[in-house]
């Protein structure tokens, strides 16, 4: 991967529209998962258990679950594959990857590189398909008796459908599903740091990441200053354009349906009384481009506060107390990532422990790292990826009792 990093980045930008600089970062991130799990393969430890019997010894072995079906999304067409496949191969599982129908070429490029690197034929397999056949192929993978493990990243609705299919044969399942990440700014926060974190968290990949901040909750004492500085930063540093052009920070959204959802969230909010601070419509560059948009005076009943937007929309909700912020943040039925900014040590502990999410960024807008566990709670999924915990998703624990000693 590192030898072909420039080609891989260009493939990502060509098929997803992601700015080339971000695509280059994704390739490095992707390769790190392979490196990480190649090292973790050495640390698949078993165990020896002391028993009450002199004639017996108890051992614990860890063994690969078997064939793993990996279903990946379009927003990180390389990294979402290596995060799963790296763990599976290190555990000793063979894999069948069904990439997103919008972005199949990164998966195929990785297959070619796997072949060049000496991965045995049949260990890493790719099954691309059309949008029309996606549901059928997903069902086939989840119901085939030869498949022992399903790992899926995508929407909560699709995850539920795959869980239903996998239930009939009781397959091992990992799910990394949708989020509705709150980004809370308390009165004690450093506003400039919070704005920088908001920009990184919200507008990476044009707002199309599962850990993107979806709801900005800003305390009343700092609210106006935060909105003003965030609008200023958006106008100054975000540039919509072709992903291959130097200086582009915001590429197109993945397809027409994605743009329509952002439009719906904006129009719904404005109709219910939100204030448009900047942006708000499709960009003149073309139908799949949308202006980075900031809304204030947002309320909890608006769609953008209740549904994952997956686009460059930042809605700001004003709150007054810590308790109110936590109620709003935890009202969602999903819980992937959450962020908050505060300089109060006691508050940092309270809020970090009470946020109902799998990952918390405290005074930090970017969470992901290969060494750290990635995953959510509630309807955001099952299991963890990356880190020392990620390889366990592809291992079975076997107890062996030796008698007659």
Short mmCIF file of C-alpha atoms in Angstrom, two decimals:
data_model
loop_
_atom_site.label_atom_id
_atom_site.label_comp_id
_atom_site.label_asym_id
_atom_site.label_seq_id
_atom_site.Cartn_x
_atom_site.Cartn_y
_atom_site.Cartn_z
CA UNK A 1 0.00 0.00 0.00
CA UNK A 2 2.74 2.44 0.88
CA UNK A 3 4.52 1.82 -2.41
CA UNK A 4 1.29 2.66 -4.26
CA UNK A 5 -0.08 5.30 -1.91
CA UNK A 6 -0.43 8.02 -4.55
CA UNK A 7 -2.36 5.77 -6.94
CA UNK A 8 -4.62 4.55 -4.14
CA UNK A 9 -5.36 8.14 -3.09
CA UNK A 10 -6.25 9.12 -6.64
CA UNK A 11 -8.63 6.17 -6.88
CA UNK A 12 -10.38 7.26 -3.67
CA UNK A 13 -10.79 10.84 -4.94
CA UNK A 14 -11.94 9.69 -8.38
CA UNK A 15 -14.67 7.41 -7.04
CA UNK A 16 -15.85 9.33 -3.97
CA UNK A 17 -14.96 12.99 -4.68
CA UNK A 18 -12.99 13.26 -1.44
CA UNK A 19 -10.28 15.98 -1.61
CA UNK A 20 -6.95 14.44 -2.60
CA UNK A 21 -5.22 15.54 0.61
CA UNK A 22 -7.86 13.74 2.68
CA UNK A 23 -7.60 10.70 0.40
CA UNK A 24 -3.84 10.60 0.96
CA UNK A 25 -4.47 10.69 4.70
CA UNK A 26 -6.94 7.84 4.39
CA UNK A 27 -4.41 5.65 2.57
CA UNK A 28 -1.87 6.14 5.38
CA UNK A 29 -4.58 5.39 7.96
CA UNK A 30 -5.58 2.28 6.00
CA UNK A 31 -2.04 0.96 5.83
CA UNK A 32 -1.61 1.51 9.57
CA UNK A 33 -4.43 -0.95 10.28
CA UNK A 34 -2.60 -3.65 8.34
CA UNK A 35 0.61 -2.88 10.22
CA UNK A 36 -1.19 -2.81 13.58
CA UNK A 37 -2.98 -6.12 13.14
CA UNK A 38 0.10 -7.82 11.70
CA UNK A 39 1.69 -7.02 15.05
CA UNK A 40 -1.40 -8.05 17.05
CA UNK A 41 -1.32 -11.48 15.36
CA UNK A 42 1.58 -12.34 17.69
CA UNK A 43 -0.50 -11.49 20.75
CA UNK A 44 -3.44 -13.87 20.33
CA UNK A 45 -2.85 -15.36 23.76
CA UNK A 46 -4.53 -18.44 25.18
CA UNK A 47 -4.68 -19.30 28.87
CA UNK A 48 -4.01 -22.03 31.45
CA UNK A 49 -6.58 -22.27 34.24
CA UNK A 50 -5.94 -23.85 37.64
CA UNK A 51 -8.64 -26.38 38.56
CA UNK A 52 -9.68 -28.11 41.77
CA UNK A 53 -8.79 -31.52 40.35
CA UNK A 54 -5.30 -33.04 40.43
CA UNK A 55 -6.13 -35.26 37.44
CA UNK A 56 -7.22 -32.44 35.12
CA UNK A 57 -5.69 -29.47 33.40
CA UNK A 58 -7.69 -26.68 31.75
CA UNK A 59 -6.52 -24.78 28.69
CA UNK A 60 -8.07 -21.94 26.70
CA UNK A 61 -7.33 -21.68 22.97
CA UNK A 62 -8.27 -18.85 20.61
CA UNK A 63 -9.09 -19.93 17.08
CA UNK A 64 -10.31 -18.12 13.94
CA UNK A 65 -14.10 -18.02 13.57
CA UNK A 66 -13.88 -18.96 9.88
CA UNK A 67 -14.99 -17.15 6.76
CA UNK A 68 -15.78 -13.49 7.45
CA UNK A 69 -18.13 -11.49 5.22
CA UNK A 70 -17.15 -7.80 5.27
CA UNK A 71 -19.62 -5.19 4.02
CA UNK A 72 -18.15 -1.70 3.80
CA UNK A 73 -19.37 1.88 3.15
CA UNK A 74 -18.39 4.44 0.52
CA UNK A 75 -17.17 7.26 2.79
CA UNK A 76 -13.84 5.54 3.64
CA UNK A 77 -13.55 3.05 0.79
CA UNK A 78 -10.05 1.91 1.79
CA UNK A 79 -9.79 2.32 5.58
CA UNK A 80 -13.08 0.58 6.37
CA UNK A 81 -11.77 -2.47 4.52
CA UNK A 82 -8.35 -2.69 6.14
CA UNK A 83 -9.76 -2.05 9.63
CA UNK A 84 -11.84 -5.22 9.25
CA UNK A 85 -9.73 -7.33 6.87
CA UNK A 86 -6.48 -6.66 8.75
CA UNK A 87 -8.02 -8.05 11.95
CA UNK A 88 -9.62 -10.99 10.16
CA UNK A 89 -6.48 -12.08 8.32
CA UNK A 90 -4.36 -11.69 11.45
CA UNK A 91 -6.79 -13.94 13.32
CA UNK A 92 -6.56 -16.53 10.55
CA UNK A 93 -9.89 -15.92 8.83
CA UNK A 94 -10.47 -15.69 5.09
CA UNK A 95 -12.64 -12.79 3.97
CA UNK A 96 -15.22 -11.90 1.35
CA UNK A 97 -15.55 -8.13 0.92
CA UNK A 98 -18.64 -6.51 -0.55
CA UNK A 99 -17.64 -2.87 -1.08
CA UNK A 100 -20.18 -0.08 -1.40
CA UNK A 101 -21.69 0.11 -4.87
CA UNK A 102 -20.58 3.76 -5.13
CA UNK A 103 -16.90 2.95 -4.47
CA UNK A 104 -15.81 -0.53 -5.63
CA UNK A 105 -12.44 0.38 -7.13
CA UNK A 106 -10.51 0.86 -3.89
CA UNK A 107 -11.50 -2.64 -2.79
CA UNK A 108 -10.37 -4.10 -6.11
CA UNK A 109 -7.08 -2.18 -5.95
CA UNK A 110 -6.45 -3.63 -2.49
CA UNK A 111 -7.16 -7.10 -3.87
CA UNK A 112 -4.51 -6.60 -6.53
CA UNK A 113 -2.02 -5.37 -3.93
CA UNK A 114 -2.87 -8.29 -1.63
CA UNK A 115 -2.04 -10.61 -4.51
CA UNK A 116 1.25 -8.78 -5.17
CA UNK A 117 2.12 -8.89 -1.46
CA UNK A 118 1.73 -12.68 -1.34
CA UNK A 119 -1.61 -13.07 0.41
CA UNK A 120 -2.70 -16.58 -0.67
CA UNK A 121 -5.36 -16.82 -3.40
CA UNK A 122 -8.83 -17.12 -1.88
CA UNK A 123 -7.89 -15.43 1.40
CA UNK A 124 -9.01 -11.92 0.35
CA UNK A 125 -11.99 -11.89 -2.02
CA UNK A 126 -14.00 -8.97 -3.42
CA UNK A 127 -17.59 -9.15 -4.67
CA UNK A 128 -18.65 -5.79 -6.15
CA UNK A 129 -22.29 -5.39 -7.18
CA UNK A 130 -24.73 -2.80 -8.50
CA UNK A 131 -27.06 -0.80 -6.29
CA UNK A 132 -29.94 -2.90 -7.62
CA UNK A 133 -28.30 -6.12 -6.44
CA UNK A 134 -26.86 -4.84 -3.14
CA UNK A 135 -29.68 -6.08 -0.94
CA UNK A 136 -29.65 -9.51 -2.58
CA UNK A 137 -25.88 -9.89 -2.25
CA UNK A 138 -25.94 -8.74 1.37
CA UNK A 139 -28.63 -11.28 2.19
CA UNK A 140 -26.67 -14.05 0.46
CA UNK A 141 -23.56 -13.29 2.54
CA UNK A 142 -25.55 -13.22 5.78
CA UNK A 143 -27.39 -16.48 5.15
CA UNK A 144 -24.70 -18.63 3.52
CA UNK A 145 -23.80 -21.49 5.91
CA UNK A 146 -20.11 -21.24 4.94
CA UNK A 147 -19.93 -17.70 6.40
CA UNK A 148 -19.27 -17.64 10.15
CA UNK A 149 -18.87 -13.91 10.76
CA UNK A 150 -20.48 -10.70 9.47
CA UNK A 151 -18.81 -7.31 9.85
CA UNK A 152 -20.78 -4.32 8.57
CA UNK A 153 -20.31 -0.56 8.58
CA UNK A 154 -23.22 1.52 7.34
CA UNK A 155 -26.68 2.78 8.25
CA UNK A 156 -28.63 1.55 11.27
CA UNK A 157 -31.55 0.53 9.06
CA UNK A 158 -29.36 -1.69 6.84
CA UNK A 159 -27.57 -3.07 9.90
CA UNK A 160 -30.90 -4.18 11.38
CA UNK A 161 -31.81 -5.96 8.13
CA UNK A 162 -28.47 -7.78 8.07
CA UNK A 163 -28.83 -8.74 11.74
CA UNK A 164 -32.20 -10.26 10.92
CA UNK A 165 -30.68 -12.36 8.12
CA UNK A 166 -27.69 -13.41 10.25
CA UNK A 167 -29.93 -14.45 13.16
CA UNK A 168 -31.28 -17.55 11.39
CA UNK A 169 -27.85 -19.21 11.48
CA UNK A 170 -26.67 -17.38 14.64
CA UNK A 171 -23.58 -15.87 13.05
CA UNK A 172 -21.03 -13.76 14.91
CA UNK A 173 -21.80 -10.14 14.06
CA UNK A 174 -19.98 -6.79 14.32
CA UNK A 175 -21.91 -3.65 13.46
CA UNK A 176 -20.67 -0.07 13.21
CA UNK A 177 -23.85 1.85 12.46
CA UNK A 178 -25.15 5.41 12.33
CA UNK A 179 -24.48 8.17 14.81
CA UNK A 180 -25.90 11.53 15.84
CA UNK A 181 -22.80 12.97 17.46
CA UNK A 182 -23.33 15.86 19.89
CA UNK A 183 -20.65 18.56 20.06
CA UNK A 184 -21.09 20.41 23.36
CA UNK A 185 -19.41 23.73 24.13
CA UNK A 186 -19.61 24.79 27.77
CA UNK A 187 -19.16 28.34 29.05
CA UNK A 188 -15.72 27.47 30.44
CA UNK A 189 -14.43 26.33 27.03
CA UNK A 190 -11.69 28.02 25.03
CA UNK A 191 -13.82 29.30 22.14
CA UNK A 192 -11.02 29.32 19.58
CA UNK A 193 -10.13 25.70 20.41
CA UNK A 194 -13.79 24.72 20.21
CA UNK A 195 -14.18 26.35 16.79
CA UNK A 196 -11.07 24.58 15.49
CA UNK A 197 -12.38 21.27 16.82
CA UNK A 198 -15.80 21.91 15.28
CA UNK A 199 -14.27 22.58 11.88
CA UNK A 200 -12.24 19.36 12.00
CA UNK A 201 -15.07 17.24 13.30
CA UNK A 202 -17.88 18.59 11.11
CA UNK A 203 -16.41 19.27 7.69
CA UNK A 204 -13.98 16.39 7.12
CA UNK A 205 -15.12 14.56 3.95
CA UNK A 206 -17.81 17.25 3.51
CA UNK A 207 -19.55 16.05 6.67
CA UNK A 208 -19.83 12.48 5.42
CA UNK A 209 -18.31 10.51 8.29
CA UNK A 210 -20.12 8.44 10.91
CA UNK A 211 -18.40 10.36 13.74
CA UNK A 212 -19.09 13.83 12.30
CA UNK A 213 -20.64 16.26 14.77
CA UNK A 214 -24.33 16.38 13.92
CA UNK A 215 -25.68 18.61 16.70
CA UNK A 216 -23.82 21.57 18.18
CA UNK A 217 -24.99 22.31 21.73
CA UNK A 218 -23.59 25.63 22.92
CA UNK A 219 -24.09 27.12 26.38
CA UNK A 220 -25.82 30.49 26.50
CA UNK A 221 -22.89 32.46 27.93
CA UNK A 222 -20.59 31.58 25.02
CA UNK A 223 -23.19 30.94 22.30
CA UNK A 224 -23.03 34.16 20.30
CA UNK A 225 -19.22 34.29 20.26
CA UNK A 226 -19.02 30.64 19.13
CA UNK A 227 -21.54 31.07 16.29
CA UNK A 228 -19.81 34.23 15.09
CA UNK A 229 -16.32 32.68 15.12
CA UNK A 230 -17.50 29.42 13.53
CA UNK A 231 -19.17 31.33 10.68
CA UNK A 232 -15.99 33.35 10.18
CA UNK A 233 -13.84 30.19 10.12
CA UNK A 234 -16.17 28.50 7.63
CA UNK A 235 -16.09 31.44 5.24
CA UNK A 236 -12.32 31.81 5.54
CA UNK A 237 -11.09 28.23 5.30
CA UNK A 238 -13.63 26.05 3.49
CA UNK A 239 -13.33 25.87 -0.28
CA UNK A 240 -15.76 23.81 -2.33
CA UNK A 241 -14.27 22.30 -5.47
CA UNK A 242 -12.97 19.38 -7.48
CA UNK A 243 -11.20 16.94 -5.18
CA UNK A 244 -8.15 16.89 -7.47
CA UNK A 245 -7.70 20.69 -7.37
CA UNK A 246 -5.15 22.19 -4.98
CA UNK A 247 -6.80 23.99 -2.09
CA UNK A 248 -10.14 22.14 -2.21
CA UNK A 249 -11.39 21.25 1.27
CA UNK A 250 -14.97 20.28 0.37
CA UNK A 251 -15.67 17.89 -2.47
CA UNK A 252 -19.07 16.81 -3.78
CA UNK A 253 -21.50 14.69 -1.79
CA UNK A 254 -21.59 11.07 -2.86
CA UNK A 255 -24.83 11.22 -4.88
CA UNK A 256 -28.09 13.08 -5.53
CA UNK A 257 -29.90 11.36 -2.67
CA UNK A 258 -27.30 12.63 -0.20
CA UNK A 259 -27.74 16.23 -1.40
CA UNK A 260 -31.51 15.96 -1.17
CA UNK A 261 -31.26 14.90 2.48
CA UNK A 262 -29.16 17.96 3.36
CA UNK A 263 -31.64 20.19 1.50
CA UNK A 264 -34.53 18.61 3.40
CA UNK A 265 -32.84 19.18 6.77
CA UNK A 266 -32.07 22.81 5.94
CA UNK A 267 -35.56 23.64 4.63
CA UNK A 268 -37.24 21.88 7.57
CA UNK A 269 -35.14 23.85 10.07
CA UNK A 270 -35.79 27.20 8.37
CA UNK A 271 -39.51 26.48 8.20
CA UNK A 272 -39.53 25.83 11.95
CA UNK A 273 -37.72 29.03 12.86
CA UNK A 274 -33.98 28.42 12.51
CA UNK A 275 -31.71 31.25 11.34
CA UNK A 276 -29.48 30.79 8.32
CA UNK A 277 -26.02 32.17 9.19
CA UNK A 278 -24.13 31.06 6.08
CA UNK A 279 -24.57 28.67 3.13
CA UNK A 280 -27.90 26.91 2.76
CA UNK A 281 -28.10 25.77 -0.86
CA UNK A 282 -26.47 23.73 -3.61
CA UNK A 283 -23.19 25.12 -4.82
CA UNK A 284 -22.90 26.60 -8.31
CA UNK A 285 -20.26 23.99 -9.20
CA UNK A 286 -22.88 21.30 -9.76
CA UNK A 287 -25.80 19.29 -8.41
CA UNK A 288 -23.78 17.15 -6.00
CA UNK A 289 -22.01 20.10 -4.37
CA UNK A 290 -23.55 21.80 -1.33
CA UNK A 291 -22.45 24.97 0.43
CA UNK A 292 -21.08 24.52 3.96
CA UNK A 293 -24.03 25.63 6.04
CA UNK A 294 -24.45 27.03 9.55
CA UNK A 295 -27.82 27.36 11.28
CA UNK A 296 -28.55 28.99 14.64
CA UNK A 297 -31.74 29.07 16.76
CA UNK A 298 -32.13 25.35 16.10
CA UNK A 299 -34.57 23.40 18.29
CA UNK A 300 -34.81 19.73 19.19
CA UNK A 301 -37.90 19.09 17.06
CA UNK A 302 -36.09 19.89 13.80
CA UNK A 303 -34.97 17.01 11.57
CA UNK A 304 -31.31 18.07 11.71
CA UNK A 305 -31.39 17.61 15.49
CA UNK A 306 -33.03 14.17 15.30
CA UNK A 307 -31.54 12.54 12.18
CA UNK A 308 -27.99 12.04 10.95
CA UNK A 309 -27.49 14.57 8.13
CA UNK A 310 -24.28 13.17 6.59
CA UNK A 311 -23.46 16.44 4.91
CA UNK A 312 -21.90 19.90 5.47
CA UNK A 313 -24.59 21.23 7.83
CA UNK A 314 -23.81 22.57 11.33
CA UNK A 315 -26.98 23.23 13.40
CA UNK A 316 -26.48 25.08 16.71
CA UNK A 317 -28.79 24.56 19.70
CA UNK A 318 -28.50 26.92 22.68
CA UNK A 319 -28.64 25.40 26.18
CA UNK A 320 -28.35 26.82 29.70
CA UNK A 321 -27.23 24.07 32.12
CA UNK A 322 -25.01 21.00 32.04
CA UNK A 323 -27.99 18.81 32.90
CA UNK A 324 -29.96 20.20 29.95
CA UNK A 325 -27.07 19.53 27.55
CA UNK A 326 -26.81 15.90 28.70
CA UNK A 327 -30.54 15.35 28.33
CA UNK A 328 -30.43 16.66 24.75
CA UNK A 329 -27.26 14.74 23.88
CA UNK A 330 -28.52 11.44 25.32
CA UNK A 331 -32.03 11.65 23.87
CA UNK A 332 -30.93 9.86 20.69
CA UNK A 333 -31.40 6.11 20.20
CA UNK A 334 -27.86 5.93 18.80
CA UNK A 335 -24.53 6.63 20.48
CA UNK A 336 -21.37 6.40 18.40
CA UNK A 337 -19.22 9.48 19.14
CA UNK A 338 -19.63 12.60 21.24
CA UNK A 339 -17.49 15.69 21.78
CA UNK A 340 -17.37 18.45 24.35
CA UNK A 341 -15.20 21.41 25.22
CA UNK A 342 -14.67 22.50 28.83
CA UNK A 343 -11.84 23.73 31.05
CA UNK A 344 -13.52 22.52 34.27
CA UNK A 345 -11.82 19.27 35.44
CA UNK A 346 -14.79 18.10 37.51
CA UNK A 347 -17.18 18.77 34.65
CA UNK A 348 -14.92 16.89 32.23
CA UNK A 349 -15.16 13.74 34.35
CA UNK A 350 -18.91 14.07 34.88
CA UNK A 351 -19.79 14.63 31.24
CA UNK A 352 -17.33 12.07 29.81
CA UNK A 353 -18.86 9.39 32.03
CA UNK A 354 -22.48 10.40 31.44
CA UNK A 355 -22.47 10.81 27.65
CA UNK A 356 -24.15 7.72 26.20
CA UNK A 357 -21.68 7.09 23.38
CA UNK A 358 -18.89 4.63 22.63
CA UNK A 359 -16.23 7.30 22.03
CA UNK A 360 -15.75 10.73 23.62
CA UNK A 361 -13.55 13.57 22.41
CA UNK A 362 -12.72 16.00 25.25
CA UNK A 363 -11.31 19.26 23.88
CA UNK A 364 -10.56 17.26 20.71
CA UNK A 365 -12.45 17.04 17.43
CA UNK A 366 -10.68 14.05 15.83
CA UNK A 367 -10.96 10.68 17.57
CA UNK A 368 -9.89 7.89 15.27
CA UNK A 369 -6.59 6.05 15.75
CA UNK A 370 -5.61 2.48 14.93
CA UNK A 371 -4.54 1.85 18.55
CA UNK A 372 -7.92 2.85 20.00
CA UNK A 373 -11.25 0.95 20.04
CA UNK A 374 -13.82 2.25 17.55
CA UNK A 375 -17.51 1.52 18.10
CA UNK A 376 -20.75 2.67 19.64
CA UNK A 377 -23.56 1.90 22.08
CA UNK A 378 -27.35 1.75 21.76
CA UNK A 379 -28.34 1.38 18.09
CA UNK A 380 -24.91 2.50 16.87
CA UNK A 381 -23.70 -1.05 16.77
CA UNK A 382 -22.08 -4.11 18.30
CA UNK A 383 -18.40 -4.80 18.95
CA UNK A 384 -15.26 -2.74 18.50
CA UNK A 385 -12.79 -2.27 15.63
CA UNK A 386 -9.12 -1.35 15.71
CA UNK A 387 -7.06 -1.51 18.93
CA UNK A 388 -6.16 -4.69 20.80
CA UNK A 389 -9.88 -5.44 21.09
CA UNK A 390 -10.56 -5.51 17.35
CA UNK A 391 -8.95 -8.90 16.69
CA UNK A 392 -11.21 -10.59 19.28
CA UNK A 393 -14.17 -10.05 16.95
CA UNK A 394 -12.68 -12.72 14.65
CA UNK A 395 -11.68 -15.28 17.31
CA UNK A 396 -13.55 -18.05 19.09
CA UNK A 397 -12.59 -19.08 22.63
CA UNK A 398 -12.22 -22.86 23.02
CA UNK A 399 -11.87 -24.56 26.40
CA UNK A 400 -9.87 -27.79 26.44
CA UNK A 401 -10.02 -30.10 29.47
CA UNK A 402 -7.18 -32.63 29.75
CA UNK A 403 -8.11 -35.53 32.02
CA UNK A 404 -6.54 -38.73 33.27
CA UNK A 405 -3.28 -37.13 34.29
#
